[in-house]
mmCIF file of C-alpha atoms in Angstrom:
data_model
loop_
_atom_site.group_PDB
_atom_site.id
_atom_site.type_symbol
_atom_site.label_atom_id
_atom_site.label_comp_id
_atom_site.label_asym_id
_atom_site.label_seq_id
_atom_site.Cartn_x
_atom_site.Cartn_y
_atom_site.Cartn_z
ATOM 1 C CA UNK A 1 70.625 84.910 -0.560
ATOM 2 C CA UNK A 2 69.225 84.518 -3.831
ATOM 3 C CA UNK A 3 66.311 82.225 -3.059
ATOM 4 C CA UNK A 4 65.594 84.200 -0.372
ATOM 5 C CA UNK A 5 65.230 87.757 -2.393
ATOM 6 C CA UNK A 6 63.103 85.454 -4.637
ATOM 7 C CA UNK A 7 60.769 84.587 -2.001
ATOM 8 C CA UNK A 8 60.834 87.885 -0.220
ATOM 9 C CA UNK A 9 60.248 89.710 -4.000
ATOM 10 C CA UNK A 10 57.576 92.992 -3.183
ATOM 11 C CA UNK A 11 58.310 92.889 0.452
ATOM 12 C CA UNK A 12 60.969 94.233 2.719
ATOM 13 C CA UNK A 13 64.576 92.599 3.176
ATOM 14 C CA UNK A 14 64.510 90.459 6.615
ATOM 15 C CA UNK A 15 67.461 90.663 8.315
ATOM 16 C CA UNK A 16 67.437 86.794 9.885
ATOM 17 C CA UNK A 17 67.727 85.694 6.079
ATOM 18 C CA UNK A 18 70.995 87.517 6.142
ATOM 19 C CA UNK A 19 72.260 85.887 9.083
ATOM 20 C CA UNK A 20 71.041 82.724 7.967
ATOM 21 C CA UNK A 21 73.296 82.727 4.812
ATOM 22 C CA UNK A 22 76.120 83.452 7.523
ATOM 23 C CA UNK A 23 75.370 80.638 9.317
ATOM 24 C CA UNK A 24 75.024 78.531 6.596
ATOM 25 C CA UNK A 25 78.555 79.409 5.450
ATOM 26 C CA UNK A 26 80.156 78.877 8.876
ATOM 27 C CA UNK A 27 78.813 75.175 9.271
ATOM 28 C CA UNK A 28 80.101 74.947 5.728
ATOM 29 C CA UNK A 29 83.677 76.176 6.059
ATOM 30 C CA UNK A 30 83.615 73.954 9.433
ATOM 31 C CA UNK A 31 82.661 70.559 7.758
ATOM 32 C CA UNK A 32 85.439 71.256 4.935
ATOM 33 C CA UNK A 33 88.225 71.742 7.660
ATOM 34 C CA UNK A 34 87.077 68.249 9.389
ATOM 35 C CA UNK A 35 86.609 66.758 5.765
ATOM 36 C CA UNK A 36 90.459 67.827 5.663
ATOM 37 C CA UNK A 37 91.336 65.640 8.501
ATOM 38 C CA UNK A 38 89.658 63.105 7.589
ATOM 39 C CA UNK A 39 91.321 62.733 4.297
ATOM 40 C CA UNK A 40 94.439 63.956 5.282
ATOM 41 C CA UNK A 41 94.226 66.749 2.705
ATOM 42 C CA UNK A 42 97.737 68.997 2.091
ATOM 43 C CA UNK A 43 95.760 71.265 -0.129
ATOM 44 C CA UNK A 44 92.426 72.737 -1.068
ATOM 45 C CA UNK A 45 91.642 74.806 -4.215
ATOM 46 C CA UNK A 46 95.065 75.304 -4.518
ATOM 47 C CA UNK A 47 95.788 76.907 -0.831
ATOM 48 C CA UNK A 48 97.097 75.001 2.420
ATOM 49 C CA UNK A 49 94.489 73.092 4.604
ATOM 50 C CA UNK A 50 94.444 74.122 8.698
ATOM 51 C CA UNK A 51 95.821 70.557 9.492
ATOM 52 C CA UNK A 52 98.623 70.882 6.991
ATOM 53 C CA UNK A 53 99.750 74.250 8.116
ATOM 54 C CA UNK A 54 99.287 73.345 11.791
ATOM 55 C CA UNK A 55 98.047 69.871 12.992
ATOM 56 C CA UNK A 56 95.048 67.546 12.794
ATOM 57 C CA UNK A 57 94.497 68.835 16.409
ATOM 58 C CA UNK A 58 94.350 72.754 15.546
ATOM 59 C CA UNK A 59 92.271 71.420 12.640
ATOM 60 C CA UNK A 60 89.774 69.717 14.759
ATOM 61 C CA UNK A 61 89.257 72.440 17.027
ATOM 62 C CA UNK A 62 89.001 75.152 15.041
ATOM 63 C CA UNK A 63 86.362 73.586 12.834
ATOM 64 C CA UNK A 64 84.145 72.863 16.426
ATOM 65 C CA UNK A 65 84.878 76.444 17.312
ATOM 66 C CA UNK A 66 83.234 77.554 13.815
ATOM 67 C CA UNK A 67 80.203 75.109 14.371
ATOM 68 C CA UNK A 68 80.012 76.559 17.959
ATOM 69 C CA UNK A 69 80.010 79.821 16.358
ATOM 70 C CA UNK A 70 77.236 78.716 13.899
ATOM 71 C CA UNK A 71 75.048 77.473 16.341
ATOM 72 C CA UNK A 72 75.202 80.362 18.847
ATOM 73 C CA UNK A 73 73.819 82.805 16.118
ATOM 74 C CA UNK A 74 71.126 80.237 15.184
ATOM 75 C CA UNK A 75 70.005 80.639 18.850
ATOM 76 C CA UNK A 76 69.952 84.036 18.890
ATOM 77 C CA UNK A 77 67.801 83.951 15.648
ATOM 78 C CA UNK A 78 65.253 83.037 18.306
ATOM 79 C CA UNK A 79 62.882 81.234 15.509
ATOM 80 C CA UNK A 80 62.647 77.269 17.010
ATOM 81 C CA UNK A 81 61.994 76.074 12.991
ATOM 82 C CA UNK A 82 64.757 77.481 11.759
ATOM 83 C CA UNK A 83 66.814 76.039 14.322
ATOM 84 C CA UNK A 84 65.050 72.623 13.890
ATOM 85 C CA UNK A 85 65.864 73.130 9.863
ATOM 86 C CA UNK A 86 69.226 74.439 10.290
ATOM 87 C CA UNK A 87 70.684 71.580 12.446
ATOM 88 C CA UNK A 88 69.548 68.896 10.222
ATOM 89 C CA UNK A 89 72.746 69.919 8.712
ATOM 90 C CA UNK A 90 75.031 69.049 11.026
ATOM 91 C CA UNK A 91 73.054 66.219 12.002
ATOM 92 C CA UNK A 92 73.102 65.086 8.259
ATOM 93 C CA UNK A 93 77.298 65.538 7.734
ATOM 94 C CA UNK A 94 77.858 63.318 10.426
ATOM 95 C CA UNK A 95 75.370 60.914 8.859
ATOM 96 C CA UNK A 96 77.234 61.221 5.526
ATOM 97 C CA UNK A 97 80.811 60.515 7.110
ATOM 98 C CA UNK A 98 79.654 57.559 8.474
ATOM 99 C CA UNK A 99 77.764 56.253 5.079
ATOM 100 C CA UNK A 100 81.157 56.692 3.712
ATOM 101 C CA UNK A 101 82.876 54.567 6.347
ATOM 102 C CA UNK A 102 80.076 51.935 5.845
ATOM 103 C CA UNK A 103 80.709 51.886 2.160
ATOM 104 C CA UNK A 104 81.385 47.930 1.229
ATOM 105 C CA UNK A 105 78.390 46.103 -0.620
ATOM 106 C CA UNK A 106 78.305 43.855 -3.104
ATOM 107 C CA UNK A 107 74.819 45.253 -5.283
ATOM 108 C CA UNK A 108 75.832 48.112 -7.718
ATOM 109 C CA UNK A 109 72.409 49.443 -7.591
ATOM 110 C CA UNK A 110 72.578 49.620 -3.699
ATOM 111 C CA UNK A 111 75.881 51.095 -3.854
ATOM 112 C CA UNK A 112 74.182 53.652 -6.603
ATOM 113 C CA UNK A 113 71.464 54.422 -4.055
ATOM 114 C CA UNK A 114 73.676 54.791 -0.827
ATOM 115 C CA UNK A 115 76.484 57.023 -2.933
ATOM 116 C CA UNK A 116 73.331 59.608 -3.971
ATOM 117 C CA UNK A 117 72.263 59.267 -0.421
ATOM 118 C CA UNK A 118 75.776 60.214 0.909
ATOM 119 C CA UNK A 119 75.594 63.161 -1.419
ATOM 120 C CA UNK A 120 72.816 64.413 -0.087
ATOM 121 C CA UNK A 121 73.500 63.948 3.086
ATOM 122 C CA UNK A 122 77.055 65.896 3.049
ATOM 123 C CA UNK A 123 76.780 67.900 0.063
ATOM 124 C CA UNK A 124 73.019 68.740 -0.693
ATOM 125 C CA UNK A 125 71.460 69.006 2.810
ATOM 126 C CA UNK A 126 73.608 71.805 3.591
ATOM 127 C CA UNK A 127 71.887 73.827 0.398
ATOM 128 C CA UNK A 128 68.704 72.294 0.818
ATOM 129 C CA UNK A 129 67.854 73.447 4.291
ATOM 130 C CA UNK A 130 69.812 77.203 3.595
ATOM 131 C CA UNK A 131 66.849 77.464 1.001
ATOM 132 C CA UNK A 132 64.623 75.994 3.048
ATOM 133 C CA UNK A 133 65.165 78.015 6.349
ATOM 134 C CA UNK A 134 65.547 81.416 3.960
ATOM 135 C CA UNK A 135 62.084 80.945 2.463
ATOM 136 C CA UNK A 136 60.469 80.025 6.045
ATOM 137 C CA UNK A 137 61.720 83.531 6.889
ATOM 138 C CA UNK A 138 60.553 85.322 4.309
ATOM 139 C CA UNK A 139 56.948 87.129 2.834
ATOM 140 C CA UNK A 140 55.950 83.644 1.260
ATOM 141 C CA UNK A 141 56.521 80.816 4.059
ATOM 142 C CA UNK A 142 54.711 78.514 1.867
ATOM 143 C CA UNK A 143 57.479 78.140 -0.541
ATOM 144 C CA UNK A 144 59.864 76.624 1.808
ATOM 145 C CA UNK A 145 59.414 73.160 0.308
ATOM 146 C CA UNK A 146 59.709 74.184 -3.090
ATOM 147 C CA UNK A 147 63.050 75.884 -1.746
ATOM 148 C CA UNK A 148 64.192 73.166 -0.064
ATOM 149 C CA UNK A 149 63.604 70.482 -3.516
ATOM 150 C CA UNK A 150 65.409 72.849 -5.451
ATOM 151 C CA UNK A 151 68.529 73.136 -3.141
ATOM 152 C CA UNK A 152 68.122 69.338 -2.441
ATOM 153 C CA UNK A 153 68.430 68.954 -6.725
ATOM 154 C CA UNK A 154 71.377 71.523 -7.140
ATOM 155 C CA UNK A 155 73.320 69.974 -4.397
ATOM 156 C CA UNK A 156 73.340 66.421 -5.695
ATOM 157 C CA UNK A 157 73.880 67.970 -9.664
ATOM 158 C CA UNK A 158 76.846 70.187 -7.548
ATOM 159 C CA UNK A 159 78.397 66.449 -6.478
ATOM 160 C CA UNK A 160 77.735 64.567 -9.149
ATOM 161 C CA UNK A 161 79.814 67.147 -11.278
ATOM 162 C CA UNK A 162 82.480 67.554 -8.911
ATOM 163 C CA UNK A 163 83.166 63.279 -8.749
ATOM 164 C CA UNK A 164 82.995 63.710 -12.859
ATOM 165 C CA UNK A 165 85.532 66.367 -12.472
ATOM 166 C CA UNK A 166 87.996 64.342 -10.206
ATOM 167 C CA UNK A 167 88.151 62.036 -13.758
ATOM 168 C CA UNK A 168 88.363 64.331 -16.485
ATOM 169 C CA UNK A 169 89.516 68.014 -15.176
ATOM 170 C CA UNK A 170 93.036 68.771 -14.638
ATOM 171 C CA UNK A 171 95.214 69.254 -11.132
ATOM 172 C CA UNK A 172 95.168 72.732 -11.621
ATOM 173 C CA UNK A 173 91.747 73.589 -12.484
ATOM 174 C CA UNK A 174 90.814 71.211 -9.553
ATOM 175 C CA UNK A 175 92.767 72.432 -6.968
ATOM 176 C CA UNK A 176 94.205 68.718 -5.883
ATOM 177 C CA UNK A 177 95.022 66.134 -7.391
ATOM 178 C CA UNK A 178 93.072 64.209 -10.112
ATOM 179 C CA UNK A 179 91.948 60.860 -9.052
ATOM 180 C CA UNK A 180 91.720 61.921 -5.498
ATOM 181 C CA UNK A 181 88.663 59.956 -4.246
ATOM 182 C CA UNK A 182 90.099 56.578 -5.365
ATOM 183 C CA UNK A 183 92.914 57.329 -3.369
ATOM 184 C CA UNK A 184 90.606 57.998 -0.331
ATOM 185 C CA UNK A 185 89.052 54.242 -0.863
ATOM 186 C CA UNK A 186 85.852 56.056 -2.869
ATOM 187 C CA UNK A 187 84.040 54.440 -5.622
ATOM 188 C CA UNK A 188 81.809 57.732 -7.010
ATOM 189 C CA UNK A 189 79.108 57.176 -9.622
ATOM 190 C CA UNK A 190 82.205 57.136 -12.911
ATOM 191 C CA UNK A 191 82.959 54.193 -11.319
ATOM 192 C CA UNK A 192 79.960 52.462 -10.098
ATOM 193 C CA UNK A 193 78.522 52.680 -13.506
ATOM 194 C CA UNK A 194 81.877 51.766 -14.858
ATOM 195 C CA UNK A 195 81.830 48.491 -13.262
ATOM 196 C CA UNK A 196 78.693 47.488 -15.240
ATOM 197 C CA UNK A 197 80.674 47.296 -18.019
ATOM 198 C CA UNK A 198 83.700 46.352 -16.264
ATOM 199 C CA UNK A 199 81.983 43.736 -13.273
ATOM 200 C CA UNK A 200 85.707 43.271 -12.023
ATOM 201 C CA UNK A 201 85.956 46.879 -10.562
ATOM 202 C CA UNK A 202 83.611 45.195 -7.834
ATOM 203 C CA UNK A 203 86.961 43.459 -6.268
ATOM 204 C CA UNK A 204 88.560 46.850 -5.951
ATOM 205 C CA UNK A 205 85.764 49.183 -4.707
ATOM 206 C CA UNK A 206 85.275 46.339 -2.282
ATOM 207 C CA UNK A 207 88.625 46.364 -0.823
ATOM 208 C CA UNK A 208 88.683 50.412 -1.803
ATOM 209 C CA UNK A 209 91.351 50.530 -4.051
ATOM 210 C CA UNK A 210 94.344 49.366 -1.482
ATOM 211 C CA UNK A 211 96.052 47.460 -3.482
ATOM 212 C CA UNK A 212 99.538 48.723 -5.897
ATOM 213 C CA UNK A 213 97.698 49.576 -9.177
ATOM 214 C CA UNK A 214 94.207 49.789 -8.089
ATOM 215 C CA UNK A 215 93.901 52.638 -8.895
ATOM 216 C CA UNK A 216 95.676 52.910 -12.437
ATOM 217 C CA UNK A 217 93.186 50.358 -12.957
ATOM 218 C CA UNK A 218 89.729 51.429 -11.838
ATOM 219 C CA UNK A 219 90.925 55.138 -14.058
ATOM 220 C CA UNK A 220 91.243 52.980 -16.892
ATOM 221 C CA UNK A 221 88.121 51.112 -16.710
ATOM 222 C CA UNK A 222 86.228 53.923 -16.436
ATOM 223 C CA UNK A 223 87.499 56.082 -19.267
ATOM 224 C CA UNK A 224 86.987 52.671 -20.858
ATOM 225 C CA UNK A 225 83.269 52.646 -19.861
ATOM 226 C CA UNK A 226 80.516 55.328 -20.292
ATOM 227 C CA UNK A 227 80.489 55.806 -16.548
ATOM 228 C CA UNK A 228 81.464 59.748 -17.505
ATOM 229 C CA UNK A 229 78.871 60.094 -20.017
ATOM 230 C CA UNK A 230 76.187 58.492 -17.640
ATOM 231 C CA UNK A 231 77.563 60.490 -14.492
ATOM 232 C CA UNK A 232 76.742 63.458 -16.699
ATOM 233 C CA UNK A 233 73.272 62.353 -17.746
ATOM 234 C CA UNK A 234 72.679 62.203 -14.347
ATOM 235 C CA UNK A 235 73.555 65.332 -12.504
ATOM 236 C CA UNK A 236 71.417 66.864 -15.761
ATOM 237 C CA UNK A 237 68.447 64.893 -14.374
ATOM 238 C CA UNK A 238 68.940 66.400 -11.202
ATOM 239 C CA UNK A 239 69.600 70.178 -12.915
ATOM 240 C CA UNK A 240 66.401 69.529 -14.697
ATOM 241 C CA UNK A 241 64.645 68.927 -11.638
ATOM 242 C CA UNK A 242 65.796 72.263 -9.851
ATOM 243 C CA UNK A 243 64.949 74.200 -12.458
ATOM 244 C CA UNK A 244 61.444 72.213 -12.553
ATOM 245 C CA UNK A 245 60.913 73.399 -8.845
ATOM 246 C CA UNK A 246 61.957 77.184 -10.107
ATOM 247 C CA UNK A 247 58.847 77.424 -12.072
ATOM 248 C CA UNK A 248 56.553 77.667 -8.813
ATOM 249 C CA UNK A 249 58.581 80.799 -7.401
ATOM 250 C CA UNK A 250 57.631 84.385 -8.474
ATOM 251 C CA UNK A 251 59.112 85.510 -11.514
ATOM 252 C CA UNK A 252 62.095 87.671 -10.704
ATOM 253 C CA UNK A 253 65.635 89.089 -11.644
ATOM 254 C CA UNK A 254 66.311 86.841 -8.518
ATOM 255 C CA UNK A 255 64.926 83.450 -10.060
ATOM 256 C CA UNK A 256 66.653 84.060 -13.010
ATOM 257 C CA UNK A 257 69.909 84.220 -11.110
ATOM 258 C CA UNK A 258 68.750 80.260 -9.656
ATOM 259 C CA UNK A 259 68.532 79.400 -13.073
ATOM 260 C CA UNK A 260 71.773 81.299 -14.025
ATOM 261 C CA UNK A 261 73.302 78.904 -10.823
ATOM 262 C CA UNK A 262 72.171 75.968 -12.291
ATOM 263 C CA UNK A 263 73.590 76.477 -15.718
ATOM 264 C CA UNK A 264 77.310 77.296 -13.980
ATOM 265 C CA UNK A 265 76.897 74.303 -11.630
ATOM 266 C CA UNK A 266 76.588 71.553 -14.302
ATOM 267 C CA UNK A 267 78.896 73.281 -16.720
ATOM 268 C CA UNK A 268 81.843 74.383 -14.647
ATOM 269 C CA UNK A 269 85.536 72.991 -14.721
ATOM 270 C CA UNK A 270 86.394 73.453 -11.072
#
């Protein structure tokens, strides 16, 4: 809502921008209850997940009902872009899942360049085309692109920080349990630059942390590594970059609140 009362500044609300937050919400909520399954999640942000209270089944469904939800009020937004914008999402999560499943290589650098690319793809995307489809729909259409490079930026600084956080923030600020995406078979950027210090880590992100001790291990090579300190560095660079693409939108209460969003992205705890 914020970029698009940016783009929209001088001119009348539009009422498909509102729905178009909505909708970007629902696919949102959806993709967390099938992330749930998928890592067999008790817990999120301290509350019980669907498939925990009820099944993986109940789970399942109720996240497809949400997406069907989703989509039907992107129909009836009756604007063929924004529907073309909008279900890059969904197309993109799926995308993402499967980059996860297809994890395993040997080059750090590749692995580097596929974990930003999964980041995108299931974290990012889902900001980046919000933006995106909000500015298409507002008074200044031409700013979609800068919309879409800042939500693009902000979602991969948004991931970055929360894989830092799964090292160094507690259970309880978290929500779940700290060293979570080890335990999922996940080697996030800590420990990919981690293992350039520590080239043995390569073993266990290989065989995703299966075996006893793994991943006692792979926690203490990275606090014994500046894989925090570098994850860090880089969701900055990415920060920088969405507040770079800020500079191109009219000057506003509203842009400062994108700036404000940056600021409490890369900072937060939780």
């Amino acid at each position: 809502m914020l970029m698009g009362e940016c783009c929209n500044v001088g001119h009348a609300p539009n009422y498909r921008q509102r729905e178009i937050a909505l909708i970007t919400e629902l696919i949102h909520v959806a993709s967390l209850i099938h992330d749930d399954v998928l890592d067999d999640s008790d817990t999120r942000r301290t509350l019980q997940t669907v498939n925990s209270r009820y099944n993986e089944k109940v789970a399942i469904l109720t996240g497809d009902y949400i997406i069907a939800r989703a989509t039907s009020k992107l129909a009836q937004l009756g604007c063929s872009e924004t529907i073309t914008i909008l279900s890059s999402v969904i197309r993109d999560l799926i995308k993402g899942e499967i980059h996860q499943l297809n994890r395993r290589s040997s080059d750090l650098e590749q692995q580097l360049a596929l974990y930003v690319d999964k980041s995108y793809l299931k974290t990012a995307s889902l900001i980046a085309h919000g933006c995106q489809a909000v500015a298409l729909n507002s008074a200044r259409p031409h700013l979609q692109s800068t919309a879409y490079e800042y939500g693009k930026n902000m979602g991969i600084a948004f991931q970055l920080v929360d894989d830092l956080l799964d090292f160094i923030s507690t259970s309880d600020a978290l929500g779940k349990a700290a060293g979570t995406d080890l335990k999922l078979g996940l080697a996030t950027a800590p420990v990919l630059y981690a293992a350039t210090k520590h080239p043995e880590l390569q073993d266990l992100i290989t065989r995703g942390f299966a075996k006893h001790g793994d991943v006692e291990l792979a926690l203490q090579m990275v606090e014994d590594s500046n894989g925090i300190t570098r994850t860090k560095e880089l969701a900055q660079m990415y920060g920088d970059k969405a507040l770079k693409d800020l500079e191109t939108l009219p000057t506003s209460e509203f842009r400062d609140g994108l700036v404000v969003l940056c600021d409490l992205v890369l900072n937060r705890n939780s």
